XYZ file of C-alpha atoms in Angstrom:
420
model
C -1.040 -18.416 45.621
C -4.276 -18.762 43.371
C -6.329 -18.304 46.924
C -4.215 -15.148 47.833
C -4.875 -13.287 44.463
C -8.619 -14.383 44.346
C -8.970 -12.437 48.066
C -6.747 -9.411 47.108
C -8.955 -9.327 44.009
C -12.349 -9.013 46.041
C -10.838 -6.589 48.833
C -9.821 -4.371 45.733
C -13.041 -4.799 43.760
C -14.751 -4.055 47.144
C -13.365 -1.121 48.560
C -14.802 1.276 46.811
C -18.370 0.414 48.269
C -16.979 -0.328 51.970
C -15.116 2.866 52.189
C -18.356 4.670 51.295
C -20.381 2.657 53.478
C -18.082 2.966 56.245
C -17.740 6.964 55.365
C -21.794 7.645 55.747
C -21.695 6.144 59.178
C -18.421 8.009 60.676
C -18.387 10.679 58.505
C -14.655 10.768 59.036
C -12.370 9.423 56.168
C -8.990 8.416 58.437
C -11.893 6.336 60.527
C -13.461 4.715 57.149
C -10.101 3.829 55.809
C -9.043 2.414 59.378
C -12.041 0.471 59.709
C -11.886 -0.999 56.141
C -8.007 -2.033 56.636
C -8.849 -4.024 59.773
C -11.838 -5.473 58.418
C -9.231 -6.632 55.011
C -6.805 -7.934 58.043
C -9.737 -10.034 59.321
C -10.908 -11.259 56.029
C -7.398 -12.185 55.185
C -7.411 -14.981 58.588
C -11.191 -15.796 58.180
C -11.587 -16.201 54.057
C -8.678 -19.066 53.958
C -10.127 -21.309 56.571
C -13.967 -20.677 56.012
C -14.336 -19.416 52.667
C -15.346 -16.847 51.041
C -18.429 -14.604 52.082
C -21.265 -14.668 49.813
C -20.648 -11.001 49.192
C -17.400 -9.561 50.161
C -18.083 -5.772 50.397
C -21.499 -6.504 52.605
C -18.933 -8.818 54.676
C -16.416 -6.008 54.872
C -18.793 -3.296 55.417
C -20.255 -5.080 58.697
C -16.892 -6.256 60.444
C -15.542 -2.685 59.100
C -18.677 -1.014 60.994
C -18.059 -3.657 64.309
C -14.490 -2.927 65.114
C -14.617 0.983 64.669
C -17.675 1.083 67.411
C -15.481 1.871 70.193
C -13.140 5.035 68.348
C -16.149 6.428 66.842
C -17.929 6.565 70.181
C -15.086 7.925 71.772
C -15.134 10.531 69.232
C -18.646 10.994 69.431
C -19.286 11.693 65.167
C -20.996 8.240 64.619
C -24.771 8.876 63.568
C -27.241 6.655 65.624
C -26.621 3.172 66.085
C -28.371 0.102 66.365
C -28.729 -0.979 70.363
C -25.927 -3.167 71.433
C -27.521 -6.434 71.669
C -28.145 -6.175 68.145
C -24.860 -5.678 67.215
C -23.220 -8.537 69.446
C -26.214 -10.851 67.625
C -24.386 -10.871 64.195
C -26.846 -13.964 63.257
C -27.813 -13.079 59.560
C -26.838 -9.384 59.247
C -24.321 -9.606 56.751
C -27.039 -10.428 54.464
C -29.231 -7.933 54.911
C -26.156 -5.247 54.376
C -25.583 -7.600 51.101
C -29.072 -7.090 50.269
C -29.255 -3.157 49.879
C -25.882 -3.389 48.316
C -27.169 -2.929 44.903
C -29.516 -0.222 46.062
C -29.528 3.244 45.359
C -28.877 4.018 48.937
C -24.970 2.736 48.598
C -24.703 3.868 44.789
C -24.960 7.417 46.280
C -22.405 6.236 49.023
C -20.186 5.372 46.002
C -20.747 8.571 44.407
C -20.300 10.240 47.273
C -16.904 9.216 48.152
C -15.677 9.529 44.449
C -16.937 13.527 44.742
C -15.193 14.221 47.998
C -12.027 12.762 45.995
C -12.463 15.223 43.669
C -14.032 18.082 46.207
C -13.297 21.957 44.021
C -11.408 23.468 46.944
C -8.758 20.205 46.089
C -5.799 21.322 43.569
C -6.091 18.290 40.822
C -2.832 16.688 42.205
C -4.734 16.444 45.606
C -7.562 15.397 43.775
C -5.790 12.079 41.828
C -3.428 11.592 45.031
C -6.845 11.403 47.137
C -8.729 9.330 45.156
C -6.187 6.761 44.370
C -4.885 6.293 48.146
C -8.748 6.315 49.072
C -10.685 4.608 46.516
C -7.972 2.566 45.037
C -6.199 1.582 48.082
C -2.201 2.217 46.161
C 0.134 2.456 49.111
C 1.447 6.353 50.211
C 4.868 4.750 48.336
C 3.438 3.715 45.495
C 1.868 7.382 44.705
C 4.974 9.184 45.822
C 6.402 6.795 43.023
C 4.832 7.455 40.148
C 4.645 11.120 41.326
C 8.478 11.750 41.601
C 8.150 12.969 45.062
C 9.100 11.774 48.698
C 7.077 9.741 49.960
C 6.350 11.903 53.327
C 6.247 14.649 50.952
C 3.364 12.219 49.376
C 1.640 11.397 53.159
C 1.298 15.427 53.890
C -0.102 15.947 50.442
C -3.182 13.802 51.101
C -2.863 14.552 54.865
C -3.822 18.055 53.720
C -6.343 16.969 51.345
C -8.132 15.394 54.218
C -7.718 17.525 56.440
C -9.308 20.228 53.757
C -12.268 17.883 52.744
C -13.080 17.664 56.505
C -13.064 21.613 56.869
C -15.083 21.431 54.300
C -18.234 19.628 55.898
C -19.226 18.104 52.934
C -22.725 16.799 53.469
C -23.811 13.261 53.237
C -27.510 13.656 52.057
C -28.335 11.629 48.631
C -27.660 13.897 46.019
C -30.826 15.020 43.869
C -30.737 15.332 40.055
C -28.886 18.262 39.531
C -26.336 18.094 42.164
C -25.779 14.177 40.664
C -25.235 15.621 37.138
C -22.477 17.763 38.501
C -20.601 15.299 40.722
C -20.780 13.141 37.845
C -19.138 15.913 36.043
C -16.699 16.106 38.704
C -15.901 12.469 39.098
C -15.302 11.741 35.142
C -12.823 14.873 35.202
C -10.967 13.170 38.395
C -11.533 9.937 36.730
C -9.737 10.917 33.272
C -6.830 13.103 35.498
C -6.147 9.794 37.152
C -6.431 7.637 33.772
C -3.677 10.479 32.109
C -1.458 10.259 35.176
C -0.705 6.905 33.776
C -1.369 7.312 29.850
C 0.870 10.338 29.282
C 3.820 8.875 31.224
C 7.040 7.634 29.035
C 10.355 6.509 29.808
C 11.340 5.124 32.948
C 8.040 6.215 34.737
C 6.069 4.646 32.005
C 6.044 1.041 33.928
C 5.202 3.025 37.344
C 2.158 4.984 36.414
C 0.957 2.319 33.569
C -1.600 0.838 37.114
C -3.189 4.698 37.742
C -4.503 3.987 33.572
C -5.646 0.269 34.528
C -6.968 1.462 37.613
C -8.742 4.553 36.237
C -10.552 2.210 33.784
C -11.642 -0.012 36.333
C -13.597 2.872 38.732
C -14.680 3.844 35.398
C -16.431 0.530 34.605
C -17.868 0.363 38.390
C -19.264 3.788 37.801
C -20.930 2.746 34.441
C -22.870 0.065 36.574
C -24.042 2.830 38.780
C -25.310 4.815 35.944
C -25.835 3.050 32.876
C -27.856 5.378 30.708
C -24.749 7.938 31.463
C -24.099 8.611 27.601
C -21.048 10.388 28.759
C -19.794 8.211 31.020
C -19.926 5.475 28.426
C -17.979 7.847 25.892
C -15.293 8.296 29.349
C -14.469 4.820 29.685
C -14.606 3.845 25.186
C -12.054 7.132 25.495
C -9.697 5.577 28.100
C -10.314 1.865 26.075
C -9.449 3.063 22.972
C -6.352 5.044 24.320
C -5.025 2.235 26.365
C -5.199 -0.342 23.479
C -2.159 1.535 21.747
C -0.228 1.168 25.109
C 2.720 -1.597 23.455
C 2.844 0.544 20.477
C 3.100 3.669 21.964
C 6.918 3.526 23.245
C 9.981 1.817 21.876
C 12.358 -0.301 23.570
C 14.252 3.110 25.292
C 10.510 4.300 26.067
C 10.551 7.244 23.722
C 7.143 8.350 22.442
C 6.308 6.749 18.966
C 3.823 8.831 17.238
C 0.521 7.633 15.549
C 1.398 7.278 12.171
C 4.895 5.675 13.181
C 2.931 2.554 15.766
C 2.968 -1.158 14.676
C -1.106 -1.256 14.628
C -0.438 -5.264 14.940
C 0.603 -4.553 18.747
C -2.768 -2.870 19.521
C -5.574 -4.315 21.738
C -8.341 -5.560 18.823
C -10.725 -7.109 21.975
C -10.010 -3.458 23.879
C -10.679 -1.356 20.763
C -13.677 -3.275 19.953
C -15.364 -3.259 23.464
C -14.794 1.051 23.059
C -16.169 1.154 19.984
C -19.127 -0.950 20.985
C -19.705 1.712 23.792
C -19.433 4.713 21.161
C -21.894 3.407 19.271
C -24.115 2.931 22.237
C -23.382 5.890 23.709
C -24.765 7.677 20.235
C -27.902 6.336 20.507
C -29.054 8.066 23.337
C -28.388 11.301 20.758
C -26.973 13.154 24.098
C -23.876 14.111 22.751
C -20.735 15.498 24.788
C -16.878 15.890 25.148
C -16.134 12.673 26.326
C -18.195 10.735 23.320
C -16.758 12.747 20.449
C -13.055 12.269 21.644
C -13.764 8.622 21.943
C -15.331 9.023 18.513
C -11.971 10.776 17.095
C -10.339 7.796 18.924
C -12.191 5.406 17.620
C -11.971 7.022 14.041
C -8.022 6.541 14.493
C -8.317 2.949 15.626
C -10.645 2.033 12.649
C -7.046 2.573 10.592
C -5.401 -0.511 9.841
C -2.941 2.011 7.911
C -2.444 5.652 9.198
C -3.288 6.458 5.394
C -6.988 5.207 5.615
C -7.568 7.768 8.385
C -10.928 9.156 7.756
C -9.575 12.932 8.190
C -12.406 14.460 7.379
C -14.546 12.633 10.009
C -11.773 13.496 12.863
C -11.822 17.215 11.480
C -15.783 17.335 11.710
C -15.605 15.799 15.192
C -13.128 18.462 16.207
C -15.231 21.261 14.942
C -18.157 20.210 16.859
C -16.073 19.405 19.773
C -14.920 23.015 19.304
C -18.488 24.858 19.449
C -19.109 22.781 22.852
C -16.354 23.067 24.561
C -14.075 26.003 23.100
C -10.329 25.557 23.659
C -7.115 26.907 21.847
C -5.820 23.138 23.108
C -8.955 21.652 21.106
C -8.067 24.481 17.747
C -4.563 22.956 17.791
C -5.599 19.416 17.708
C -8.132 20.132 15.097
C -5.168 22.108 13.236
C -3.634 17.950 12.556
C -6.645 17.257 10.658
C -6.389 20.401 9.203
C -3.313 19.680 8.118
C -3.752 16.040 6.860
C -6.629 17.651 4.564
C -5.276 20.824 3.275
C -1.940 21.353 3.847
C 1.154 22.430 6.611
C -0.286 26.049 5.249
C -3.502 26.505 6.062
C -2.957 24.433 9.852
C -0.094 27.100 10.116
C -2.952 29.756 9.610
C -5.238 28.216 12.201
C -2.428 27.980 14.746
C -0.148 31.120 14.482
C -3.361 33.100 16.444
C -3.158 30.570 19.354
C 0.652 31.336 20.144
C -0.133 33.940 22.517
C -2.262 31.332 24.596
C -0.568 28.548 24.316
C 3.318 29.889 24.899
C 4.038 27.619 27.557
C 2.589 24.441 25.825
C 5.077 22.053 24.648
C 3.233 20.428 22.060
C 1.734 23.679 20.448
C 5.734 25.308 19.450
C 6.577 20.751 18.537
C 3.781 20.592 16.095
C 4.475 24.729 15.003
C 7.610 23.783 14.360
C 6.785 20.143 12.283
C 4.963 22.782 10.122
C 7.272 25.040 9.154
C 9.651 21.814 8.485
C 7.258 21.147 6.071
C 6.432 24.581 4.504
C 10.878 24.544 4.015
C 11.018 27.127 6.553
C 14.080 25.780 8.313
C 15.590 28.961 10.231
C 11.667 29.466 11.762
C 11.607 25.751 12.182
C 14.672 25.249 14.387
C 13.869 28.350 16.797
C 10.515 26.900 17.554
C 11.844 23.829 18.185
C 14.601 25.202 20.590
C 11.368 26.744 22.147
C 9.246 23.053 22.166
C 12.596 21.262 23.904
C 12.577 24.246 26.520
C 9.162 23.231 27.585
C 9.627 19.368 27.106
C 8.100 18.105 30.798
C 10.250 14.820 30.008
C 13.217 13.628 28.428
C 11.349 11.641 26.107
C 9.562 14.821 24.408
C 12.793 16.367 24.323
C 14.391 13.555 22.275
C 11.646 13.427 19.839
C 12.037 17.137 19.271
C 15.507 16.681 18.927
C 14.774 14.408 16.249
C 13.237 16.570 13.924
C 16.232 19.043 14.585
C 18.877 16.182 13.711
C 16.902 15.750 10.303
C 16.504 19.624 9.568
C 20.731 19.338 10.268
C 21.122 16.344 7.642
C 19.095 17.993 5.389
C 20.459 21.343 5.466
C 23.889 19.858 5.082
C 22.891 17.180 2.028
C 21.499 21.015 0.432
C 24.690 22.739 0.941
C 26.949 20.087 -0.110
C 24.932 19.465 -3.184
């Protein structure tokens, strides 16, 4: 069993780079993906009885490479190829494919494959569904899972996704420096979709999308070895370390969403919060700051906490406001509005978010957190209707219960009042 999960280990940890691979030299994504699977198939007879290669993904990339020959000549979209007897002679070549592994040549291939995941003309759930079937190798059933959808509802989702990023023609030429900069862009943004997919799930689908968080943080670490003066990417992954360490707090035993202040701070990850605060202080030091590093640094002010009342809430409202001048957002107002709050009272938040109503009316959380303010300003009547308006918008049962909460307690409290 121990040799079985070492190889599945290394085929995971390598497919990312001999997908890529495989992708510049068929420029076809169903051929890349084929060619990697029977390569894993191969590896998985070979590995047990001869042991492992001395670099997995070179290993996979060259077999991969071999045993699509024929189908790519057939289709005639392979670029040009080595002569034959060169390729029957496999001799050393594995290790000169392991040698330009670490080269920039297959960090753009890695890039590169990570951008068409995320190509603009993809709607985002095309986008995650892509990249996580693609790059992270989950099974059509797995996604459809976690997703809530059929699972050849699931196949023709990405079947169309491929089908698009093939209309598309995207080209294979190593990016320069500003096309890099904005498929970075692009990749965190898919990267952060995918880590969400799994981070915002709760009740029953909680267990089922917890791997698209794990696995978000992983292409997120291989991407930080591909670019590791990326201030921003290293702000990306302290964000989704930082996020995930609450995970067994987060949910009770019926998977209902327990809030902040309400978490036992003894079940968070102390070695996971520490490695993301290690990266936001990094990640400072370049003095290139950006979204990704100041919500990681509002994180990380929260996880500092060993008691919700030694928040620093005038830190979290300061990062908020200069979160707010670079990226503007009614989303970004309302979070700041908590702080806000916290500092100065259910009034003055209530002021900040009243003007937001108009873009935020079908946002669950904006009428839940409306409503937890006029609880608190003894506005009960105003209270319950926004409430009735949060539970009408709750995407899960979970948010609904925790609304419904708040309304149970505005009941007790109203009735304690009138029979007093």
């Amino acid at each position: 069993m121990a040799e079985i999960a070492w190889i599945h280990a290394a085929l995971t940890s390598a497919r990312p780079q001999a997908i890529s691979a495989l992708l510049r030299y068929f420029r076809d994504l169903d051929i890349a993906e084929e060619a990697y699977q029977e390569a894993c198939l191969r590896a998985l007879r070979t590995w047990p009885q001869n042991g492992p290669p001395r670099d997995p993904a070179a290993w996979l990339i060259f077999v991969g490479r071999n045993v699509a020959l024929d189908q790519v000549r057939r289709q005639k979209k392979q670029e040009a190829l080595p002569d034959e007897d060169r390729l029957s002679d496999l001799g050393d070549a594995e290790s000169e494919v392991a040698e330009r592994l670490d080269g920039g040549h297959y960090r753009d291939d890695i890039l590169r494959l990570l951008f068409i995941c995320c190509h603009p003309d993809l709607p985002a759930t095309q986008q995650v569904a892509l990249a996580l079937r693609i790059v992270s190798g989950l099974s059509v059933k797995q996604i459809a899972r976690a997703f809530l959808v059929g699972e050849s509802a699931m196949e023709q989702r990405i079947t169309r996704a491929k089908a698009r990023v093939a209309a598309a023609n995207v080209p294979f030429e190593t990016p320069g420096p500003v096309e890099r900069a904005e498929r970075l862009a692009a990749v965190a943004a898919m990267l952060y979709l995918v880590f969400n997919e799994g981070y915002s799930a709760s009740g029953a689908e909680a267990d089922r999308r917890r791997p698209f968080s794990e696995e978000a943080i992983r292409l997120t670490r291989l991407l930080l070895r591909l670019f590791q003066t990326e201030p921003e990417i290293m702000g990306l992954l302290a964000l989704m370390l930082l996020q995930h360490a609450r995970t067994a707090a987060r949910l009770d035993a019926d998977g209902q969403i327990v809030l902040l202040d309400d978490q036992d701070r003894s079940l968070w990850d102390r070695q996971m919060i520490a490695e993301g605060l290690a990266l936001i202080d990094k990640a400072m030091r370049h003095r290139r700051p950006g979204p990704y590093q100041i919500q990681a640094g509002i994180a990380g002010v929260h996880s500092r906490a060993a008691q919700p009342d030694e928040t620093d809430w005038a830190q979290i409202d300061i990062l908020y406001a200069t979160l707010e001048h670079i990226q503007p957002s009614p989303v970004i107002t309302l979070n700041r509005a908590v702080a806000v709050a916290k500092l100065r009272g259910p009034e003055a938040a209530l002021a900040m978010v009243e003007p937001l109503e108009q873009q935020l009316s079908g946002y669950f959380y904006f009428f839940g957190f409306k409503g937890w303010l006029l609880m608190q300003l003894g506005r009960d009547r105003e209270a319950r209707t926004t409430f009735d308006r949060a539970i009408s918008l709750a995407g899960s049962a979970s948010e609904a219960a925790h609304i419904r909460q708040h309304i149970d307690r505005l009941m007790r409290e109203s009735g304690q009042v009138a029979a007093g």
